[in-house]
CSV table of C-alpha atoms in Angstrom, one decimal:
chain,number,residue,atom,x,y,z
A,248,MET,CA,-4.0,-6.3,-18.6
A,249,THR,CA,-4.9,-5.2,-15.1
A,250,ARG,CA,-2.9,-2.8,-13.2
A,251,ALA,CA,-2.9,-2.5,-9.4
A,252,VAL,CA,-1.4,-0.2,-6.8
A,253,LEU,CA,-0.4,-1.9,-3.6
A,254,SER,CA,0.6,-0.2,-0.4
A,255,LEU,CA,3.2,-2.1,1.8
A,256,GLY,CA,3.8,-1.6,5.4
A,257,SER,CA,5.7,-3.3,8.3
A,258,ASN,CA,6.6,-2.4,11.9
A,259,LEU,CA,7.6,-5.7,13.5
A,260,ASP,CA,10.8,-7.8,13.1
A,261,ASP,CA,13.0,-7.0,10.1
A,262,ARG,CA,10.9,-4.3,8.5
A,263,LEU,CA,12.7,-3.9,5.4
A,264,ALA,CA,13.1,-7.6,4.9
A,265,ASN,CA,9.3,-7.8,5.3
A,266,LEU,CA,8.6,-5.3,2.5
A,267,ARG,CA,11.2,-7.1,0.3
A,268,THR,CA,9.2,-10.3,0.9
A,269,ALA,CA,6.2,-8.6,-0.6
A,270,VAL,CA,8.1,-7.4,-3.7
A,271,THR,CA,9.5,-11.0,-4.1
A,272,ARG,CA,6.2,-12.8,-3.7
A,273,LEU,CA,4.4,-10.6,-6.3
A,274,GLY,CA,7.5,-11.4,-8.7
A,275,ASP,CA,7.2,-10.6,-12.4
A,276,ALA,CA,4.1,-8.7,-11.9
A,277,VAL,CA,5.9,-5.7,-10.2
A,278,ARG,CA,6.6,-2.8,-12.6
A,279,VAL,CA,8.0,-0.2,-10.1
A,280,VAL,CA,8.5,0.3,-6.5
A,281,SER,CA,8.3,3.6,-4.6
A,282,GLY,CA,11.0,4.7,-2.1
A,283,VAL,CA,10.9,3.7,1.4
A,284,TYR,CA,9.3,5.9,4.0
A,285,GLU,CA,9.3,5.7,7.9
A,286,THR,CA,6.0,6.7,9.4
A,287,PRO,CA,4.2,6.9,12.8
A,288,PRO,CA,1.5,4.2,13.3
A,289,TRP,CA,-1.9,5.2,12.1
A,290,GLY,CA,-5.1,4.4,14.1
A,291,ASP,CA,-3.7,2.6,17.0
A,292,THR,CA,-0.6,4.7,17.9
A,293,ASP,CA,0.7,2.4,20.8
A,294,GLN,CA,3.2,0.4,18.6
A,295,PRO,CA,6.5,0.8,16.7
A,296,THR,CA,6.9,3.0,13.6
A,297,TYR,CA,6.4,1.6,10.1
A,298,LEU,CA,8.4,1.3,7.1
A,299,ASN,CA,6.0,2.0,4.0
A,300,ALA,CA,6.1,1.8,0.3
A,301,VAL,CA,3.8,1.6,-2.8
A,302,LEU,CA,4.3,-0.6,-5.8
A,303,LEU,CA,2.6,-0.7,-9.2
A,304,ALA,CA,2.0,-4.3,-10.5
A,305,GLU,CA,0.6,-5.6,-13.9
A,306,ASP,CA,-0.7,-8.8,-14.9
A,307,PRO,CA,-2.9,-9.5,-18.0
A,308,SER,CA,-5.1,-12.3,-16.4
A,309,ALA,CA,-5.4,-11.0,-12.8
A,310,THR,CA,-8.6,-9.9,-11.3
A,311,ALA,CA,-9.1,-7.6,-8.3
A,312,ARG,CA,-9.7,-10.7,-6.2
A,313,ASP,CA,-6.4,-12.1,-7.5
A,314,TRP,CA,-4.7,-9.1,-6.2
A,315,LEU,CA,-6.1,-9.5,-2.8
A,316,ASP,CA,-5.1,-13.2,-2.8
A,317,ARG,CA,-1.6,-12.3,-3.8
A,318,ALA,CA,-1.5,-9.5,-1.0
A,319,ARG,CA,-2.6,-12.0,1.5
A,320,ASP,CA,0.0,-14.6,0.2
A,321,ALA,CA,2.8,-12.2,0.7
A,322,GLU,CA,1.5,-11.4,4.4
A,323,ARG,CA,1.5,-15.0,5.2
A,324,SER,CA,5.1,-15.3,3.8
A,325,ALA,CA,6.1,-12.7,6.2
A,326,GLY,CA,4.5,-14.5,9.1
A,327,ARG,CA,1.5,-12.1,9.4
A,328,LEU,CA,-1.0,-13.0,11.9
A,329,ARG,CA,-4.4,-11.1,12.2
A,330,ASP,CA,-5.5,-10.0,15.7
A,331,PRO,CA,-9.3,-9.3,15.3
A,332,ARG,CA,-9.2,-7.5,18.5
A,333,ARG,CA,-6.7,-5.0,17.1
A,334,ARG,CA,-7.7,-3.7,13.7
A,335,PHE,CA,-4.7,-1.3,13.2
A,336,GLY,CA,-2.3,-3.1,15.4
A,337,PRO,CA,1.3,-4.0,14.7
A,338,ARG,CA,2.1,-6.4,11.8
A,339,THR,CA,5.1,-8.0,10.2
A,340,LEU,CA,3.6,-7.1,6.9
A,341,ASP,CA,0.6,-5.3,5.6
A,342,VAL,CA,-0.3,-5.3,1.9
A,343,ASP,CA,-3.3,-3.3,0.9
A,344,VAL,CA,-4.9,-3.3,-2.6
A,345,VAL,CA,-5.3,0.5,-3.0
A,346,ALA,CA,-6.8,0.7,-6.6
A,347,VAL,CA,-7.1,-1.7,-9.7
A,348,TRP,CA,-7.6,-0.8,-13.4
A,349,ASP,CA,-9.1,-3.2,-15.9
A,350,GLU,CA,-7.6,-3.9,-19.3
A,351,ALA,CA,-9.2,-0.7,-20.8
A,352,GLY,CA,-7.7,1.4,-18.2
A,353,GLU,CA,-10.9,2.0,-16.3
A,354,PRO,CA,-10.8,1.8,-12.4
A,355,VAL,CA,-12.4,-1.3,-10.8
A,356,LEU,CA,-15.0,-0.4,-8.2
A,357,SER,CA,-16.0,-2.7,-5.5
A,358,ASP,CA,-18.1,-2.3,-2.4
A,359,ASP,CA,-17.3,-5.9,-1.2
A,360,PRO,CA,-16.4,-5.6,2.5
A,361,GLU,CA,-13.5,-7.8,2.0
A,362,LEU,CA,-12.1,-5.7,-1.1
A,363,THR,CA,-13.4,-2.2,-1.2
A,364,LEU,CA,-11.9,-0.4,-4.2
A,365,PRO,CA,-10.6,2.1,-4.4
A,366,HIS,CA,-9.2,1.5,-0.8
A,367,PRO,CA,-11.7,3.5,1.4
A,368,ARG,CA,-9.0,5.3,3.4
A,369,ALA,CA,-6.3,5.8,0.9
A,370,HIS,CA,-7.2,9.3,0.4
A,371,LEU,CA,-6.6,10.0,3.9
A,372,ARG,CA,-3.2,8.2,4.2
A,373,ALA,CA,0.1,10.2,3.6
A,374,PHE,CA,2.0,7.1,3.9
A,375,VAL,CA,0.1,5.7,0.8
A,376,LEU,CA,-0.2,9.0,-1.2
A,377,ARG,CA,3.5,10.1,-0.8
A,378,PRO,CA,5.1,6.9,-1.9
A,379,TRP,CA,2.6,6.6,-4.7
A,380,ILE,CA,3.6,10.0,-6.0
A,381,ASP,CA,7.1,8.6,-6.3
A,382,ILE,CA,6.1,6.1,-8.9
A,383,GLN,CA,3.1,8.1,-10.5
A,384,PRO,CA,3.7,11.9,-10.0
A,385,TYR,CA,0.6,12.5,-12.0
A,386,GLY,CA,-1.3,9.8,-10.5
A,387,ARG,CA,-5.1,9.8,-9.7
A,388,LEU,CA,-7.1,7.9,-7.0
A,389,PRO,CA,-10.2,6.9,-8.6
A,390,GLY,CA,-13.1,8.8,-7.1
A,391,HIS,CA,-10.9,11.2,-5.2
A,392,GLY,CA,-8.6,13.1,-7.5
A,393,TRP,CA,-5.0,13.8,-8.1
A,394,LEU,CA,-2.6,12.3,-5.6
A,395,THR,CA,-0.7,15.7,-5.0
A,396,ASP,CA,-4.0,17.4,-4.2
A,397,LEU,CA,-5.0,14.8,-1.8
A,398,LEU,CA,-1.6,15.0,-0.1
A,399,THR,CA,-1.8,18.7,0.5
A,400,ALA,CA,-5.5,18.6,1.7
A,401,GLU,CA,-6.6,18.5,5.4
A,402,PRO,CA,-6.3,16.4,7.3
A,403,VAL,CA,-3.7,14.5,5.3
A,404,ALA,CA,-1.2,17.4,5.1
A,405,GLY,CA,-0.4,17.4,8.7
A,406,ASP,CA,0.6,13.7,8.6
A,407,THR,CA,2.8,14.4,5.7
A,408,LEU,CA,5.2,16.2,8.0
A,409,GLU,CA,5.6,13.0,10.1
A,410,LEU,CA,6.8,11.0,6.9
A,411,ARG,CA,10.4,10.5,6.8
A,412,ALA,CA,12.0,9.3,3.4
A,413,ARG,CA,14.7,6.6,3.9
A,414,PRO,CA,16.8,6.9,0.9
A,415,ASP,CA,19.2,4.7,2.5
A,416,LEU,CA,16.6,1.7,2.3
A,417,THR,CA,15.6,0.4,-1.0
A,418,LEU,CA,13.3,-2.2,-2.5
A,419,GLU,CA,14.2,-3.6,-5.7
A,420,SER,CA,11.6,-4.4,-8.4
A,421,THR,CA,12.1,-7.8,-10.3
A,422,ALA,CA,10.9,-6.3,-13.6
């Protein structure tokens, strides 16, 4: 059985509906979904604020590439169009494969430019780490350490102050 942590983000159209699209498209593989957070844009700051969440999914037959394919399928379902001129630009839905573990519980590592695992910037993103802590308080990002330590380290700690929990918005797991 492989497990994957996926990060969800949306800052266009109905942001919450877009996040729910991802959860629905991932279906029975979804085990738990974090709370929703409102966050400022990262990288390219000239765009609307995001809603972000993280989920844990499991599938006995999925490979790391399968998780990427499922992430892209969810993005397409939400009408995601990629603008090659604006890498961190606005989007209806962004689903990133953050980390994958194999059936033995070992982290899957990949330096494939299309699927680098663990995600090469996850340790720098409060909008990934904070929701992930919701669902795995004692979680570890392979190659980087405990989520709580990463969240309080510089430069991430400053970004944490800009996260706003949105308990009024929920994502429901299908599992």
